[in-house]
Coordinates of C-alpha atoms in Angstrom, one line a residue:
I1 CA 12.4 20.7 -36.4
E2 CA 10.0 19.9 -33.5
S3 CA 8.5 16.9 -35.4
E4 CA 12.0 15.6 -36.0
R5 CA 12.6 15.4 -32.2
F6 CA 9.6 13.1 -31.8
N7 CA 10.9 10.8 -34.5
D8 CA 14.1 10.4 -32.6
F9 CA 12.3 8.8 -29.6
N10 CA 13.5 5.3 -29.0
E11 CA 11.3 3.3 -26.6
D12 CA 14.0 0.7 -26.2
L13 CA 16.0 3.3 -24.2
L14 CA 13.4 3.4 -21.5
V15 CA 14.2 1.5 -18.3
P16 CA 11.4 -1.0 -17.5
W17 CA 10.0 -1.0 -14.0
I18 CA 11.0 -4.1 -12.0
E19 CA 9.4 -5.0 -8.7
L20 CA 11.8 -5.8 -5.9
E21 CA 11.5 -9.2 -4.1
T22 CA 9.2 -8.8 -1.1
I23 CA 10.3 -10.8 1.9
I24 CA 7.9 -10.9 4.9
K25 CA 10.0 -11.1 8.0
N26 CA 7.7 -10.0 10.7
T27 CA 4.0 -9.9 11.4
P28 CA 2.3 -6.7 12.7
Q29 CA 2.7 -6.1 16.4
E30 CA -0.2 -4.8 18.4
D31 CA 1.9 -2.1 20.1
D32 CA 3.0 -0.7 16.7
L33 CA -0.5 -0.4 15.2
V34 CA -1.8 3.2 14.6
E35 CA -5.4 3.8 13.8
I36 CA -6.1 5.4 10.5
S37 CA -9.3 7.4 10.0
L38 CA -10.7 7.0 6.6
N39 CA -14.1 8.0 5.3
K40 CA -14.5 5.0 3.0
F41 CA -13.9 2.3 5.6
P42 CA -17.0 0.6 7.1
L43 CA -18.3 2.3 10.2
N44 CA -18.4 -0.9 12.3
M45 CA -14.6 -1.4 11.7
K46 CA -11.3 0.3 12.4
L47 CA -8.3 0.3 10.2
Y48 CA -4.7 0.2 11.6
M49 CA -1.3 0.4 10.1
D50 CA 2.0 -0.9 11.6
F51 CA 4.1 2.2 11.4
K52 CA 7.3 0.4 12.2
K53 CA 7.0 -1.8 9.2
L54 CA 5.8 0.9 6.8
N55 CA 8.3 1.0 3.9
V56 CA 8.8 2.8 0.6
G57 CA 11.0 0.6 -1.6
K58 CA 13.5 1.5 -4.2
D59 CA 11.0 0.2 -6.7
F60 CA 8.6 3.0 -5.5
V61 CA 6.2 0.5 -3.9
I62 CA 4.8 1.4 -0.5
R63 CA 4.5 -1.7 1.6
A64 CA 2.6 -1.9 4.9
W65 CA 0.8 -4.2 7.3
M66 CA -2.9 -3.1 7.4
V67 CA -5.1 -4.5 10.1
A68 CA -8.9 -4.3 10.1
K69 CA -10.7 -4.9 13.4
S70 CA -14.4 -5.0 13.9
N71 CA -16.5 -4.1 16.9
N72 CA -17.1 -7.9 17.3
N73 CA -13.3 -8.5 17.7
A74 CA -12.9 -9.9 14.2
Y75 CA -9.3 -9.4 13.0
N76 CA -7.9 -9.4 9.5
G77 CA -4.3 -8.3 8.8
S78 CA -2.8 -8.0 5.3
Y79 CA 0.6 -7.1 4.0
E80 CA 0.0 -4.9 1.0
G81 CA 1.9 -3.0 -1.6
F82 CA 0.7 0.2 -3.3
R83 CA 2.0 1.5 -6.6
C84 CA 1.1 5.1 -7.2
A85 CA 2.3 5.3 -10.8
T86 CA -0.3 2.7 -11.9
Q87 CA -2.9 3.1 -9.1
E88 CA -2.6 -0.6 -8.2
Y89 CA -2.2 -2.7 -5.1
K90 CA -1.1 -6.1 -4.2
V91 CA -1.7 -8.3 -1.2
Y92 CA 1.4 -10.3 -0.3
A93 CA 0.2 -12.1 2.9
F94 CA -2.6 -12.4 5.4
F95 CA -2.2 -12.5 9.2
N96 CA -4.6 -13.5 12.0
P97 CA -3.0 -14.3 15.4
K98 CA -6.2 -16.3 16.3
R99 CA -5.7 -18.9 13.6
S100 CA -3.7 -22.1 13.9
I101 CA -1.4 -20.9 11.1
P102 CA -1.4 -17.1 11.8
L103 CA 0.6 -16.0 8.7
R104 CA -0.4 -17.1 5.2
V105 CA 1.9 -15.8 2.4
K106 CA 0.4 -15.7 -1.1
K107 CA 2.3 -17.8 -3.7
D108 CA 1.8 -15.5 -6.7
P109 CA 0.2 -12.2 -5.7
N110 CA -1.0 -10.1 -8.6
W111 CA -1.3 -6.3 -9.0
K112 CA -4.9 -5.2 -9.1
K113 CA -6.4 -1.8 -10.0
V114 CA -7.5 0.2 -7.0
R115 CA -11.3 0.6 -7.2
S116 CA -12.5 4.2 -7.4
G117 CA -14.2 5.2 -4.2
S118 CA -12.6 2.4 -2.1
Y119 CA -10.6 2.9 1.1
R120 CA -7.5 1.9 -0.9
A121 CA -8.2 4.7 -3.3
E122 CA -8.6 7.1 -0.4
L123 CA -5.3 5.9 1.1
M124 CA -3.5 6.4 -2.2
E125 CA -5.1 9.8 -2.9
H126 CA -4.7 11.4 0.5
I127 CA -1.9 9.5 2.2
F128 CA 0.5 7.5 0.0
C129 CA 0.7 9.4 -3.3
D130 CA 1.2 12.8 -4.7
G131 CA -0.6 12.3 -8.0
L132 CA 1.3 9.4 -9.6
A133 CA 4.4 10.0 -7.5
V134 CA 5.2 8.3 -4.2
E135 CA 5.4 10.3 -1.0
Q136 CA 8.4 10.0 1.3
I137 CA 7.9 8.0 4.5
D138 CA 7.9 11.1 6.7
Q139 CA 5.3 12.8 4.5
I140 CA 3.2 9.6 4.6
K141 CA 3.3 9.6 8.4
D142 CA 2.4 13.4 8.4
N143 CA -0.5 12.7 6.0
L144 CA -1.8 10.0 8.3
N145 CA -1.9 12.5 11.2
K146 CA -3.7 15.2 9.2
E147 CA -7.4 15.8 8.8
Y148 CA -8.6 16.1 5.2
S149 CA -11.8 16.6 3.4
P150 CA -12.3 14.0 0.6

């Protein structure tokens, strides 16, 4: 009887995942940036996230402006999506207020596997995801404020 149940499985009944359209309305604001302490980020740099634009979509993608600043005043902002279910990320846009064209939106961004041992893997493991499930916004913010041991 148990084996008959498996034979009844119909893959066509599964609902395929569909990514929602990502519209970039606003760039990160300096006053909204919160520093994130990660062990895997270069020591001569600091990573920030724009908390006001942090979003968990109905497609279960966490979208956030990430800003990296170096001790030498280099600035690199990126609007990124993180997908816990597949351990992937996508960069939708880049931002640098010092450039003549501060916002550059990527035409066809692609999902990429998060590299093991990277700061993105650390974000997903300790901040954004609970295994393969997406954390809720309030939990993500709590996780960002907690100390953890990788």
